[in-house]
Coordinates of C-alpha atoms in Angstrom, one line a residue:
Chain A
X1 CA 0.6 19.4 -7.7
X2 CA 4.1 21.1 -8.5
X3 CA 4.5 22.0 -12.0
X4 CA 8.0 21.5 -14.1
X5 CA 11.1 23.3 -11.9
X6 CA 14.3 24.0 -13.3
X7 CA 17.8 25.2 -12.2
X8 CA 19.7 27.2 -12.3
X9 CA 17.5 30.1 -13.6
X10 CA 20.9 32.1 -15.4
X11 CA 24.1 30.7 -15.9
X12 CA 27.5 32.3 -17.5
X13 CA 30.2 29.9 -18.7
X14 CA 33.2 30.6 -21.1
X15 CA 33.9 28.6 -24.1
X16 CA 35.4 24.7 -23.1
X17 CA 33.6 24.6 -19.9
X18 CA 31.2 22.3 -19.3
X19 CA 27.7 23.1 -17.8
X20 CA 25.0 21.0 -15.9
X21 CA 21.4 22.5 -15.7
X22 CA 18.5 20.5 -14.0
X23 CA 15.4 19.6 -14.8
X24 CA 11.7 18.3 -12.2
X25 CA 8.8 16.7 -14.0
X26 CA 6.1 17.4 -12.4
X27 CA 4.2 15.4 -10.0
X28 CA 3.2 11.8 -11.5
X29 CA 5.3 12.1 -14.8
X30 CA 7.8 10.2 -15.8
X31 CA 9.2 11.6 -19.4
X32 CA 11.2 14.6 -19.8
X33 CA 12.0 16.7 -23.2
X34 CA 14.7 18.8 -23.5
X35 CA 14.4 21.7 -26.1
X36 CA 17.3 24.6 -27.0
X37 CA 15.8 28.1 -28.1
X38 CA 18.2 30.2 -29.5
X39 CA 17.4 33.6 -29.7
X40 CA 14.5 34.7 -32.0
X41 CA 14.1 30.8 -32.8
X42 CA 11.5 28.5 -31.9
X43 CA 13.1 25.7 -29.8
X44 CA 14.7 22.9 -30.9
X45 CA 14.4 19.0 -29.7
X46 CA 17.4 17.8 -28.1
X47 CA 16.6 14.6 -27.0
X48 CA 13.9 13.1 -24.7
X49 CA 14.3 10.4 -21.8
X50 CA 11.4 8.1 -20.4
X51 CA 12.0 5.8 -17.3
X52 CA 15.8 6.8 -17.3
X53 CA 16.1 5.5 -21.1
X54 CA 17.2 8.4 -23.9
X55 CA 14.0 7.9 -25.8
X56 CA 15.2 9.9 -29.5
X57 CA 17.2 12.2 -29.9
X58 CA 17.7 15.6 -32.5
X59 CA 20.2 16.5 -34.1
X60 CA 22.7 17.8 -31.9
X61 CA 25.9 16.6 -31.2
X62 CA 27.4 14.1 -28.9
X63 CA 28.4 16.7 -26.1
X64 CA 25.4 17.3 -25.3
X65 CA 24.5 14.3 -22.8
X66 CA 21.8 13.3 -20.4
X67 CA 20.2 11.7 -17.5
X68 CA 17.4 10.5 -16.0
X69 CA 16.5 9.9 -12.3
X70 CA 14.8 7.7 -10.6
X71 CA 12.2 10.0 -9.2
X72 CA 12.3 11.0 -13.1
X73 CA 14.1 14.3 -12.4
X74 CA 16.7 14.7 -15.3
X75 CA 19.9 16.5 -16.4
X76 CA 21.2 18.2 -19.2
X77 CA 24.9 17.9 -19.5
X78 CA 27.2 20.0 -22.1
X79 CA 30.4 19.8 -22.3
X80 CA 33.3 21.9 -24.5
X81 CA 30.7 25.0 -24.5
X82 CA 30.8 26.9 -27.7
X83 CA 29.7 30.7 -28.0
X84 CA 26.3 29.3 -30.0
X85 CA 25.6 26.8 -27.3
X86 CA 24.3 30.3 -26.0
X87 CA 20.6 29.6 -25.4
X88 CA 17.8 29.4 -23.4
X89 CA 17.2 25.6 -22.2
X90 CA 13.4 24.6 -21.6
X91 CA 12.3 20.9 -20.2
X92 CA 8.9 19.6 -20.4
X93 CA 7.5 16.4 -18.8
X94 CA 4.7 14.5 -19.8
X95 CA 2.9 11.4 -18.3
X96 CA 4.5 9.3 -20.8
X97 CA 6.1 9.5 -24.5
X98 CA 2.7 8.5 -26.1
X99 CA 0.8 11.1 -23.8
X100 CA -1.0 12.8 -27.0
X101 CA -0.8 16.1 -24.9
X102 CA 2.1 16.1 -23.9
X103 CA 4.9 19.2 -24.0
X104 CA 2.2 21.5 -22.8
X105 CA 4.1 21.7 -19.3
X106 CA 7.3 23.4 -20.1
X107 CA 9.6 24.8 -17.1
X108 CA 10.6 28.8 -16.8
X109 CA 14.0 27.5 -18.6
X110 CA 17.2 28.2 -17.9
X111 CA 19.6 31.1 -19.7
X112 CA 23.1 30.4 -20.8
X113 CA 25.4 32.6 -21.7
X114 CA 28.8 31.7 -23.1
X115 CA 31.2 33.8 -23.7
Chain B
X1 CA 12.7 17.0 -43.8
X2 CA 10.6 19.4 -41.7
X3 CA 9.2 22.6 -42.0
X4 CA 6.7 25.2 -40.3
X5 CA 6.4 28.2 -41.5
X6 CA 5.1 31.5 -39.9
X7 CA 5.2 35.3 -40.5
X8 CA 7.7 36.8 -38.5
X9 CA 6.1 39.8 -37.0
X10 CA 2.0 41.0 -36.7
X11 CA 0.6 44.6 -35.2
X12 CA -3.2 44.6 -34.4
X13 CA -5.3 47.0 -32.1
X14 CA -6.2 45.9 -28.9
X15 CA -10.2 44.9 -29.2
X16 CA -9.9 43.7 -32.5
X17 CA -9.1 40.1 -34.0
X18 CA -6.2 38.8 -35.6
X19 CA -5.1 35.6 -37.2
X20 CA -1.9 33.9 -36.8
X21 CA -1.0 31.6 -39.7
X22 CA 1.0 28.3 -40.2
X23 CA 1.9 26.1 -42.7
X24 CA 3.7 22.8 -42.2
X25 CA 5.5 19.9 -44.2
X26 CA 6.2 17.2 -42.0
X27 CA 6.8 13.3 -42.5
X28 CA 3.8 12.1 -41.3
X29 CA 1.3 14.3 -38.5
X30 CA 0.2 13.4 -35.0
X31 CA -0.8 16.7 -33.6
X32 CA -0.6 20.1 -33.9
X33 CA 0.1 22.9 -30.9
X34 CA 0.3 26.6 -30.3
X35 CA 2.0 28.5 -27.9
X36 CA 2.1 31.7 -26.1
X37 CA 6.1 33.3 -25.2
X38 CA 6.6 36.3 -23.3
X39 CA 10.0 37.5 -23.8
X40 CA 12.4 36.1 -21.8
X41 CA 9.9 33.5 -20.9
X42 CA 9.1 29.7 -21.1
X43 CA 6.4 28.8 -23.9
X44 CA 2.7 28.6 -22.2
X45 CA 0.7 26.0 -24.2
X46 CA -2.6 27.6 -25.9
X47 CA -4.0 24.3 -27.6
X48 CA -3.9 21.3 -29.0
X49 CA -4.7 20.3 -33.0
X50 CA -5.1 16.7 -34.1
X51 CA -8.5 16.5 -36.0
X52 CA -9.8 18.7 -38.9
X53 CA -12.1 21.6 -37.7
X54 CA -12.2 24.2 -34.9
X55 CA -10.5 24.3 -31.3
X56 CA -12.3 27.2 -29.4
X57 CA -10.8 28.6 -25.7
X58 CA -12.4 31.5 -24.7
X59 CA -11.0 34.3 -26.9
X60 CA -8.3 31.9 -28.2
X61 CA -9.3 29.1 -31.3
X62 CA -7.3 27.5 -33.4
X63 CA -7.9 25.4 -36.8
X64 CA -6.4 22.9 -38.0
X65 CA -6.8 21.3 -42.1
X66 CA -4.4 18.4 -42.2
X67 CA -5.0 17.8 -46.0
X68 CA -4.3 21.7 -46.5
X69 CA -0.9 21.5 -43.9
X70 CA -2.6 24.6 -42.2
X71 CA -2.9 25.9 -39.2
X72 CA -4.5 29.3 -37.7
X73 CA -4.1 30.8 -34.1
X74 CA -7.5 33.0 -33.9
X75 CA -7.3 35.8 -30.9
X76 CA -10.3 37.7 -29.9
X77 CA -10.4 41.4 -28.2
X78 CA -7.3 41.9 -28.0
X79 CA -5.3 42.9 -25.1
X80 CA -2.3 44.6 -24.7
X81 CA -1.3 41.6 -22.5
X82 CA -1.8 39.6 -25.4
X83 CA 1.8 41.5 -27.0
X84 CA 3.9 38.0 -27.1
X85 CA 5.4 35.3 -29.8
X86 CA 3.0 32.8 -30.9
X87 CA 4.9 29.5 -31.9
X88 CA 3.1 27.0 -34.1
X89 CA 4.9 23.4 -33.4
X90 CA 3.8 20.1 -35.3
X91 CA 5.0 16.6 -33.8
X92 CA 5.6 14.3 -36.7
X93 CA 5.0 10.7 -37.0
X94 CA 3.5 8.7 -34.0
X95 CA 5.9 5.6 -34.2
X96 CA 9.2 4.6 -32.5
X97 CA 11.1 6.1 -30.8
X98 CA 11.9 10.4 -30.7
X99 CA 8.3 9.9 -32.8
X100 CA 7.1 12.7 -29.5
X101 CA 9.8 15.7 -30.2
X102 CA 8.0 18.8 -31.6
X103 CA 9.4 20.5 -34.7
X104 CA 8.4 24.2 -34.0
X105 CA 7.9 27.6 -36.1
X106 CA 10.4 30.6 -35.6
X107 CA 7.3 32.2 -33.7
X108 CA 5.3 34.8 -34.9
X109 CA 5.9 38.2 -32.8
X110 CA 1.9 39.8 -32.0
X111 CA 2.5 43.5 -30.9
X112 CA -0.7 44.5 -29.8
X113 CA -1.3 48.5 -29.2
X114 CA -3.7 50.8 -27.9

């Protein structure tokens, strides 16, 4: 059983570009969270996609984008990157939204930098 | 609105206990978790909360009193290993749709030394 991958692992983009990062449930789930932690924060719900569906969303704005795959692998799409976009970006995947234990499988994350 | 709250930063000695609180005002409760960070790291989940009483995991428990909207992380002989943040996060209602984000704490940073 794999557990939750992510890539890249660090990423350095300048303000305005636009940045992908990727996210693999793991095995046998098919809902993925997406979470922002900004540094000395706890992390912050971005949005959450189940069977290729967004499935809620937080309060961020509308440049910040998704998708869902599939084989329920998903993406993370940002564009017009602003310095506070800086961040590290964790995914977690659950069986299903209603899984009562689910976000306990987060990936390693992936650092942004934007400068 | 939503709102956890945790102290910021704890000392302890390695082999002793210490108790990691967290208080939270939510719209509506379905579960409560705690989490382990190492610095640069991804959050490691410690345990789950959803009922009243005790959660015990080795040298890790955690309590939970929903009418009290308190938490408490309980860690046993310390280890120097055990030097991380220790987020408390709350997921709110259990309806609808985005009813599964987690609203978490600013962590609470646990420096453990000798």
């Amino acid at each position: 059983e794999t557990g939750v991958t992510q890539s890249p692992t660090h990423l350095i983009k300048t303000r305005g570009q636009q940045v992908t990062l990727r996210c693999s449930s793991q095995s046998g789930h098919n809902t993925v969270s997406w979470y922002q932690q900004a540094l000395g924060q706890g992390p912050q719900f971005i949005f959450q996609y189940y069977r290729e569906e967004e499935n809620g969303r937080g309060n961020f704005p509308p440049r910040f984008s998704g998708l869902q795959f599939p084989n329920y692998s998903s993406e993370l799409n940002v564009n017009a990157l602003e310095l506070d976009d800086s961040a590290l970006y964790l995914c977690a995947s659950s069986f299903s939204p209603g899984d009562r234990g689910s976000e306990r499988f987060f990936g390693p994350g992936t650092r942004l930098t934007v400068l | 609105g939503q709102n956890i709250d945790q102290p910021t930063e704890m000392t302890a000695t390695e082999g002793a206990i210490v108790q990691i609180n967290c208080t939270y005002q939510t719209s509506g409760f379905n579960g409560l978790f705690w989490y382990q960070q190492h610095a640069g790291e991804a959050p490691t989940f410690l345990s789950y909360n959803v009922l009243d009483g005790l959660e015990e995991k080795g040298r890790f428990s955690s309590f939970l009193s929903r009418s009290k909207g308190y938490s408490y992380l309980l860690l046993k002989e310390l280890q120097m290993k055990d030097s991380a943040s220790y987020l408390c996060a709350v997921r709110p209602t259990y309806s609808g749709a985005g009813s599964y984000q987690l609203t978490f704490g600013k962590g609470t940073k646990l420096s453990v030394i000798p």
